[in-house]
Coordinates of C-alpha atoms in Angstrom, one line a residue:
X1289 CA -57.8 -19.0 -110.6
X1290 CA -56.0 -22.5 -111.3
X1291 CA -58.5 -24.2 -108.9
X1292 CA -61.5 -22.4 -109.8
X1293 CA -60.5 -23.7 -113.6
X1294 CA -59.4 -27.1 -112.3
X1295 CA -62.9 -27.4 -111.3
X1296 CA -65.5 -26.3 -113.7
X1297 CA -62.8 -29.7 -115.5
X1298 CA -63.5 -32.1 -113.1
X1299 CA -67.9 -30.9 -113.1
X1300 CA -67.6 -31.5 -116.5
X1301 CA -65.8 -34.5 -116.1
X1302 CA -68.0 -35.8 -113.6
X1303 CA -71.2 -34.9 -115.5
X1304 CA -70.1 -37.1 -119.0
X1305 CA -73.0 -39.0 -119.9
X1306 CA -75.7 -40.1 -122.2
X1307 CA -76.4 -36.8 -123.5
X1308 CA -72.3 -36.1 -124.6
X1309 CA -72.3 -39.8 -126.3
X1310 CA -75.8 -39.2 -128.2
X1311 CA -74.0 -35.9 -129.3
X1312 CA -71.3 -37.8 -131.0
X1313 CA -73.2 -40.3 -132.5
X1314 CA -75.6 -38.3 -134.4
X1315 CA -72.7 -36.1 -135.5
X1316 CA -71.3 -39.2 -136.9
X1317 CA -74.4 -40.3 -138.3
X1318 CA -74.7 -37.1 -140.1
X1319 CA -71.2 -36.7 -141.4
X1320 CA -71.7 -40.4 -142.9
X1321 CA -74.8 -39.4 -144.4
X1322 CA -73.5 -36.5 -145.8
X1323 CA -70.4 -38.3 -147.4
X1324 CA -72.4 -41.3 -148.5
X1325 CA -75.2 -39.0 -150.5
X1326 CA -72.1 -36.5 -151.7
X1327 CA -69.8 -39.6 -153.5
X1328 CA -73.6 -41.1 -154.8
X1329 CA -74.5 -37.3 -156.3
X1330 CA -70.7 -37.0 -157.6
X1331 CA -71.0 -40.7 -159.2
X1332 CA -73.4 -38.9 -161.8
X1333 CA -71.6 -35.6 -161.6
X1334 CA -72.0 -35.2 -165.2
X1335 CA -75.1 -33.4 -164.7
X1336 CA -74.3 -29.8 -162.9
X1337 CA -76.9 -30.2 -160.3
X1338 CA -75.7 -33.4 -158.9
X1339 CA -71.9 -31.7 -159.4
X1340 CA -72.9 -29.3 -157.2
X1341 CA -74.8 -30.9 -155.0
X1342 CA -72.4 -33.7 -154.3
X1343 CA -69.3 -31.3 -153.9
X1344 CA -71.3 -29.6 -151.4
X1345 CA -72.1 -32.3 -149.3
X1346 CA -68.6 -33.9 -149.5
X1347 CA -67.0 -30.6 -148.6
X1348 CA -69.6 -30.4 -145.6
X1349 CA -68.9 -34.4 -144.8
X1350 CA -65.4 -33.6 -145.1
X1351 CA -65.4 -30.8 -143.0
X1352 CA -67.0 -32.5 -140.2
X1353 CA -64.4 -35.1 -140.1
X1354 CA -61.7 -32.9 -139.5
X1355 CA -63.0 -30.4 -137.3
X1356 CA -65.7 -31.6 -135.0
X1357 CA -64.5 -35.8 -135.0
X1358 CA -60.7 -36.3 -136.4
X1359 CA -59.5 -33.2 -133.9
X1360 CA -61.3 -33.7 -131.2
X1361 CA -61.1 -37.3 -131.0
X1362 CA -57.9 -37.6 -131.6
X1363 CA -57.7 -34.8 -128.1
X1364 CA -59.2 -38.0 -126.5
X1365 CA -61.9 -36.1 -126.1
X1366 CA -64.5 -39.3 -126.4
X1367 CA -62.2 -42.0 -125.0
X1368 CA -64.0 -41.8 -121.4
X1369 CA -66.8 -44.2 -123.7
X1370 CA -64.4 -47.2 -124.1
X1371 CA -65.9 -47.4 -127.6
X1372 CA -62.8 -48.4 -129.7
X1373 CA -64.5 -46.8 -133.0
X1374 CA -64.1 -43.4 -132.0
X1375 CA -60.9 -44.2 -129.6
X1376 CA -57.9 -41.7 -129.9
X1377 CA -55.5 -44.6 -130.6
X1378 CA -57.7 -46.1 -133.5
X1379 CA -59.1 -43.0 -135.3
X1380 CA -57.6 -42.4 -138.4
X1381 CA -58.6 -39.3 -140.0
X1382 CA -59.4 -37.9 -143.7
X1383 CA -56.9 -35.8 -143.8
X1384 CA -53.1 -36.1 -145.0
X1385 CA -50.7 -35.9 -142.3
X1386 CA -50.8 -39.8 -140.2
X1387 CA -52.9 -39.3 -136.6
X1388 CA -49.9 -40.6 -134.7
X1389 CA -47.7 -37.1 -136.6
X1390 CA -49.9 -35.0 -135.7
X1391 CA -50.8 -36.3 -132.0
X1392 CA -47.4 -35.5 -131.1
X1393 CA -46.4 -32.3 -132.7
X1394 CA -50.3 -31.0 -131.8
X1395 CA -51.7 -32.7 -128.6
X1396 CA -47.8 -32.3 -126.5
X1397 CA -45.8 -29.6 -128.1
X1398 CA -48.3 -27.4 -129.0
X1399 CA -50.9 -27.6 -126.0
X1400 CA -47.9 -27.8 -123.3
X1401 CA -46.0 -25.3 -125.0
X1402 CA -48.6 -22.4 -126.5
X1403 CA -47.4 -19.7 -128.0
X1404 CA -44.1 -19.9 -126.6
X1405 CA -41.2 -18.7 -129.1
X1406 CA -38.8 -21.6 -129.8
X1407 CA -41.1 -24.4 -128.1
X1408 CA -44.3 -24.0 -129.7
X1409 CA -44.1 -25.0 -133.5
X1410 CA -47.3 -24.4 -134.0
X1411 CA -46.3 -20.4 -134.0
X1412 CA -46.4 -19.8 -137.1
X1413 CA -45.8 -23.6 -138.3
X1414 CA -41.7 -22.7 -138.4
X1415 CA -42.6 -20.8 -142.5
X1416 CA -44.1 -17.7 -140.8
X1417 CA -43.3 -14.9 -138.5
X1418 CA -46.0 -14.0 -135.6
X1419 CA -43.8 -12.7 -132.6
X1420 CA -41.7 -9.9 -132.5
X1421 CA -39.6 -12.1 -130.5
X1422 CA -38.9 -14.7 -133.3
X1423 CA -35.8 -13.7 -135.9
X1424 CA -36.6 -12.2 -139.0
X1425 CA -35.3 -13.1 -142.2
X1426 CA -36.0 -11.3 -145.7
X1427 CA -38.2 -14.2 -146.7
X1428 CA -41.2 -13.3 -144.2
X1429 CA -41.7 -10.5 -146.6
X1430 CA -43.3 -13.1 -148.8
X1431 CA -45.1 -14.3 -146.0
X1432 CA -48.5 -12.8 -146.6
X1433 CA -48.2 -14.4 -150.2
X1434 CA -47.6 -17.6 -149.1
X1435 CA -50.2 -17.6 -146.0
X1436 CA -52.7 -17.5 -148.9
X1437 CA -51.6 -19.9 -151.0
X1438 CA -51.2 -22.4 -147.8
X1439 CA -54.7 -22.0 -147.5
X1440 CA -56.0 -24.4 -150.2
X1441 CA -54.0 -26.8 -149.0
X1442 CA -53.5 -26.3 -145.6
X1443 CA -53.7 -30.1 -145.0
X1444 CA -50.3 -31.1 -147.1
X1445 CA -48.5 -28.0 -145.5
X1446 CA -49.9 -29.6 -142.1
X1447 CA -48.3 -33.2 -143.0
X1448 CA -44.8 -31.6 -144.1
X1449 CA -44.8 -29.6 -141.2
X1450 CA -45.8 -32.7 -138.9
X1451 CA -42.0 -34.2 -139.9
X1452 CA -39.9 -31.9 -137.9
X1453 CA -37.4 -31.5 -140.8
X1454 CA -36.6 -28.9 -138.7
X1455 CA -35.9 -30.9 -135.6
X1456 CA -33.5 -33.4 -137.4
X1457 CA -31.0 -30.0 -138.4
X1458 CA -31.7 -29.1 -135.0
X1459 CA -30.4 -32.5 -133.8
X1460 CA -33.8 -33.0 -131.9
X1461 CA -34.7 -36.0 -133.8
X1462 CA -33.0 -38.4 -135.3
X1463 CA -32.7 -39.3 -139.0
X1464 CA -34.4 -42.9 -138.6
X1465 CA -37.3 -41.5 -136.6
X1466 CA -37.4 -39.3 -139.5
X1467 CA -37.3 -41.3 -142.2
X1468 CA -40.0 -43.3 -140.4
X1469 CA -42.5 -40.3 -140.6
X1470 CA -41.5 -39.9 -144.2
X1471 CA -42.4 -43.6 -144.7
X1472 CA -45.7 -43.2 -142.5
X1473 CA -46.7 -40.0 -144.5
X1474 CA -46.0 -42.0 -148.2
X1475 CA -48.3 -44.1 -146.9
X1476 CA -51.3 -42.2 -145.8
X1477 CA -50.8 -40.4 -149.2
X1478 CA -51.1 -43.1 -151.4
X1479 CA -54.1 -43.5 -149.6
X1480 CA -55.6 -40.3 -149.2
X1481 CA -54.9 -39.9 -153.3
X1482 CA -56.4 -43.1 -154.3
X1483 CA -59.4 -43.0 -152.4
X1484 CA -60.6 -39.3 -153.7
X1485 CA -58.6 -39.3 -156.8
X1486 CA -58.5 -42.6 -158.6
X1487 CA -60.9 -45.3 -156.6
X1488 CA -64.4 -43.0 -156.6
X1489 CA -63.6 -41.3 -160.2
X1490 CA -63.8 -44.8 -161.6
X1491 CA -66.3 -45.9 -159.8
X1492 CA -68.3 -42.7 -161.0
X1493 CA -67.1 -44.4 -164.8
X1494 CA -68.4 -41.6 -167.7
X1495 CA -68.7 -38.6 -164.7
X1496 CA -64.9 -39.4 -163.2
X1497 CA -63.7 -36.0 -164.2
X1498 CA -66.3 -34.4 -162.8
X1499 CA -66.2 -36.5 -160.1
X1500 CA -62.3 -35.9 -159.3
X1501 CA -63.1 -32.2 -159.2
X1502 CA -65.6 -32.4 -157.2
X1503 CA -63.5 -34.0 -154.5
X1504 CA -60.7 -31.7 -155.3
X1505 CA -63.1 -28.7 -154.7
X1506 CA -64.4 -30.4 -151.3
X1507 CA -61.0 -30.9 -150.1
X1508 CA -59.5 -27.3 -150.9
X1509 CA -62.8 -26.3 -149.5
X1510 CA -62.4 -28.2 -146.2
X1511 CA -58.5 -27.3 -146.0
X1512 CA -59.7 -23.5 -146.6
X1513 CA -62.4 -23.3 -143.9
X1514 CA -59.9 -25.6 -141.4
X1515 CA -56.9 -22.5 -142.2
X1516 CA -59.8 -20.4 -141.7
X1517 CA -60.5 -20.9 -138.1
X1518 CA -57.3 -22.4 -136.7
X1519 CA -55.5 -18.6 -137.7
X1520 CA -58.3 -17.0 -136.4
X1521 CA -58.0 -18.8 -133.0
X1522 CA -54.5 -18.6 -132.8
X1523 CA -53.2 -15.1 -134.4
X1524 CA -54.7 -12.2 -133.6
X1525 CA -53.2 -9.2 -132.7
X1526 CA -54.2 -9.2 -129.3
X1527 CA -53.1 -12.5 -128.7
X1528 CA -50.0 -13.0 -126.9
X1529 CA -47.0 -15.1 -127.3
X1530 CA -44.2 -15.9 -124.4
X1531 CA -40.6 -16.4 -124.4
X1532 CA -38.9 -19.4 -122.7
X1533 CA -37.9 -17.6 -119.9
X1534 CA -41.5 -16.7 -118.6
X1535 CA -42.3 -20.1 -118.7
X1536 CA -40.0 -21.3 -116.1
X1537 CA -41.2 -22.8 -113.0
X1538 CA -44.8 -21.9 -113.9
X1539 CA -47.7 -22.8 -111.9
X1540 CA -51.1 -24.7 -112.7
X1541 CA -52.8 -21.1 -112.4
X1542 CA -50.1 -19.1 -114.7
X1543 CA -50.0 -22.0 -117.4
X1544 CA -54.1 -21.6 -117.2
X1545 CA -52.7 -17.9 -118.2
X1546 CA -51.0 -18.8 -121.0
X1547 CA -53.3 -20.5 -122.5
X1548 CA -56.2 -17.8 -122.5
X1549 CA -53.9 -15.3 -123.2
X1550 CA -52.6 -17.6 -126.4
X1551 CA -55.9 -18.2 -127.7
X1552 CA -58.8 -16.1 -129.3
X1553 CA -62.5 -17.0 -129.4
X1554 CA -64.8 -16.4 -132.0
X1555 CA -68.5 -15.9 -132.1
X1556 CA -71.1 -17.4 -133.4
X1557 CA -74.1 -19.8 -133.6
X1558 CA -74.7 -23.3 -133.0
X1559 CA -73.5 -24.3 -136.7
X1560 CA -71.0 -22.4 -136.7
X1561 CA -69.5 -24.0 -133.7
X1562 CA -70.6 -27.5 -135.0
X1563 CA -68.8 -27.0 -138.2
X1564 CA -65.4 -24.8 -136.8
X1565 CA -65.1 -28.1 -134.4
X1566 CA -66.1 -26.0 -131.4
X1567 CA -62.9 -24.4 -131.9
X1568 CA -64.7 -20.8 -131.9
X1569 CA -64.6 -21.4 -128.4
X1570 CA -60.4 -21.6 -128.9
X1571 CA -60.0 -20.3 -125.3
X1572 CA -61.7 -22.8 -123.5
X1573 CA -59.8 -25.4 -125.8
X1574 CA -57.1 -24.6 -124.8
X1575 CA -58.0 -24.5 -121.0
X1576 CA -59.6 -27.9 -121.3
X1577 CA -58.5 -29.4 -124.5
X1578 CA -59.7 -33.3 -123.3
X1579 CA -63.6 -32.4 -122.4
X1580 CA -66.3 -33.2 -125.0
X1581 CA -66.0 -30.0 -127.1
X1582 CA -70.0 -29.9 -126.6
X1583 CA -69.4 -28.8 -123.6
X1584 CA -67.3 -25.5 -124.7
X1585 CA -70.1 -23.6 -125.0
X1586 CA -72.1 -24.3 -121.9
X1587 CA -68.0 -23.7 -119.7
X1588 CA -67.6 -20.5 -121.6
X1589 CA -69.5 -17.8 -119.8
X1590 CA -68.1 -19.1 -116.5
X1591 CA -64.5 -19.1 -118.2
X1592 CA -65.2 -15.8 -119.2
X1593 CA -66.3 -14.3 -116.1
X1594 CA -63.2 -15.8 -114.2
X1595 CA -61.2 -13.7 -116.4
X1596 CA -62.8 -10.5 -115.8
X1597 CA -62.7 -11.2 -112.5
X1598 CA -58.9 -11.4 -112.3
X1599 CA -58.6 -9.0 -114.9
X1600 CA -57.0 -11.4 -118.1
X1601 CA -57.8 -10.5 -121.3
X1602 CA -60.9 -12.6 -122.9
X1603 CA -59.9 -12.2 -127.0
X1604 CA -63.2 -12.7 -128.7
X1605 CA -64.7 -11.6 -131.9
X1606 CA -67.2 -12.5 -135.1
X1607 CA -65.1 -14.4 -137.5
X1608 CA -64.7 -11.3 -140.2
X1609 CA -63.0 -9.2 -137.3
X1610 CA -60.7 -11.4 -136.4
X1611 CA -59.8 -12.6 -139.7
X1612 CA -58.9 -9.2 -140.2
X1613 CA -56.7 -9.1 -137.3
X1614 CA -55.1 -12.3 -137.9
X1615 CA -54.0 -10.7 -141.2
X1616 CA -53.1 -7.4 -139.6
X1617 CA -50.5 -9.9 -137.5
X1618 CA -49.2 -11.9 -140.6
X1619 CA -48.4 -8.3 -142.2
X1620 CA -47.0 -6.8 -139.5
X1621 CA -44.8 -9.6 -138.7
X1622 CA -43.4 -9.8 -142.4
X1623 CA -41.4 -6.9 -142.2
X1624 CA -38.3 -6.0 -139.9

């Protein structure tokens, strides 16, 4: 199984070209478009139409950023073009926790380690319970309450998370390295907070209210609809989590395993997949997180019919099913 995966990889790799690059580009030209008419709208946001009109298109713009360019392009996903605008070490995204954070706890502890309790952070983000085989502690009863209240702002829990306060109680990082983040993450929110909430509001002079809600709705719009999908790929009931021990010594083919097993897919059409950042197709993702994510779609059905073959579960599902099973997960896990 590990060699038929390893290479429907290397015919993608092999087959990168025009096509994959004018993909890109035009999904960079539209989320530019998108941004540039949304802050223009929101500059005369005084008048309801334009309000909602420019919130609209920011929260689209916006969307785009994070899910089908800041992700993937920070998986390195477009590096193979040597175009240092949309490089993995250059691409800074709109969203609050520092690229360089979020490479590291993401792109290595979470893609090497899926879903395995007490490697994988990502498992319920160190706040929530999904695994029987994680401790509980009477404040997971909360933890259906504050799943929905992360939601809003899914991309500040993101950026505390990416700090590993965790790791330095642990004594897996030290207090410099830490303080370094802190610094990094100041930094990016200064940003982040100007830009939307003090720089475009007065540019937008008698419509700045307006305007700052409008990019307060796009943002809790984007973080909702980014919580949305990344839950839904990665909590379902019938996806599977691992302990330590299974882990050891495994094989190109079993940690192929892992990561189908760890992942759910779900369904839908082309805009869906544009906007979710391919990431309805979670399982192949996982399997082959560096490949143009354009290409998800077209190395699905072939994913999918190695796994029936050697009889792995494919988890897949329209979005409002497996929302429901993700929350199904979050409750069951909050009690003993």
């Amino acid at each position: 199984m590990g060699r038929e995966l390893d290479r429907i990889r290397s015919e993608v790799i092999a087959a990168r070209g025009a096509n994959d690059a004018r993909y890109i580009r035009t999904v960079i030209a539209v989320h530019r478009g998108l941004e540039a008419g949304g802050r223009l709208a929101l500059s005369v946001s005084l008048f309801p139409p334009a309000w909602c009109a420019g919130t609209a298109m920011l929260a689209v713009a916006k969307t785009l950023e994070n899910m089908e360019l800041g992700h993937n392009i920070l998986h390195g996903q477009w590096d193979w073009m040597g175009d240092p605008a949309i490089h993995s070490t250059t691409w800074e995204w709109d969203f609050a926790t520092p690229a360089d954070a979020w490479k590291r706890t993401h792109n290595h502890l979470h893609h090497t380690y899926t879903n395995v309790v007490g490697r994988d952070r990502d498992l319920g983000y160190t706040v929530l319970r999904m695994s029987p085989d994680q401790p509980w502690h009477p404040a997971h009863l909360l933890q259906p309450l504050y799943t929905a209240l992360l939601a809003p702002v899914f991309e500040w829990g993101i950026a505390l998370f990416d700090l590993e306060a965790d790791a330095v109680a642990d004594g897996r990082k030290s207090v410099r390295s830490f303080l370094g983040d802190v610094a990094g993450l100041a930094r990016k929110t200064v940003h982040q907070f100007t830009k939307d909430y003090v720089l475009f509001p007065l540019l937008a002079g008698p419509s700045a209210v307006p305007c700052l809600l409008g990019n307060l709705t796009a943002n809790a719009l984007r973080n909702v609809w980014a919580h949305t999908v990344i839950f839904c790929g990665h909590f379902p009931g019938e996806v599977r989590t691992f302990t330590e021990d299974e882990i050891e010594g495994e094989t190109r083919g079993q940690w192929y395993e892992r990561q189908i097993q760890g992942s759910a897919n779900i369904d839908g059409g082309l805009l869906f997949h544009v906007l979710s950042g391919n990431l309805g197709h979670q399982i192949e993702h996982h399997a082959f997180p560096d490949l143009p994510s354009n290409r998800y779609a077209e190395v699905a059905p072939r994913v999918r019919e190695i796994c029936a073959r050697y009889e792995l579960p494919y988890v897949t599902g329209p979005l409002r099913r497996q929302y429901a099973s993700m929350w199904g997960r979050v409750l069951r896990h909050a009690l003993p």
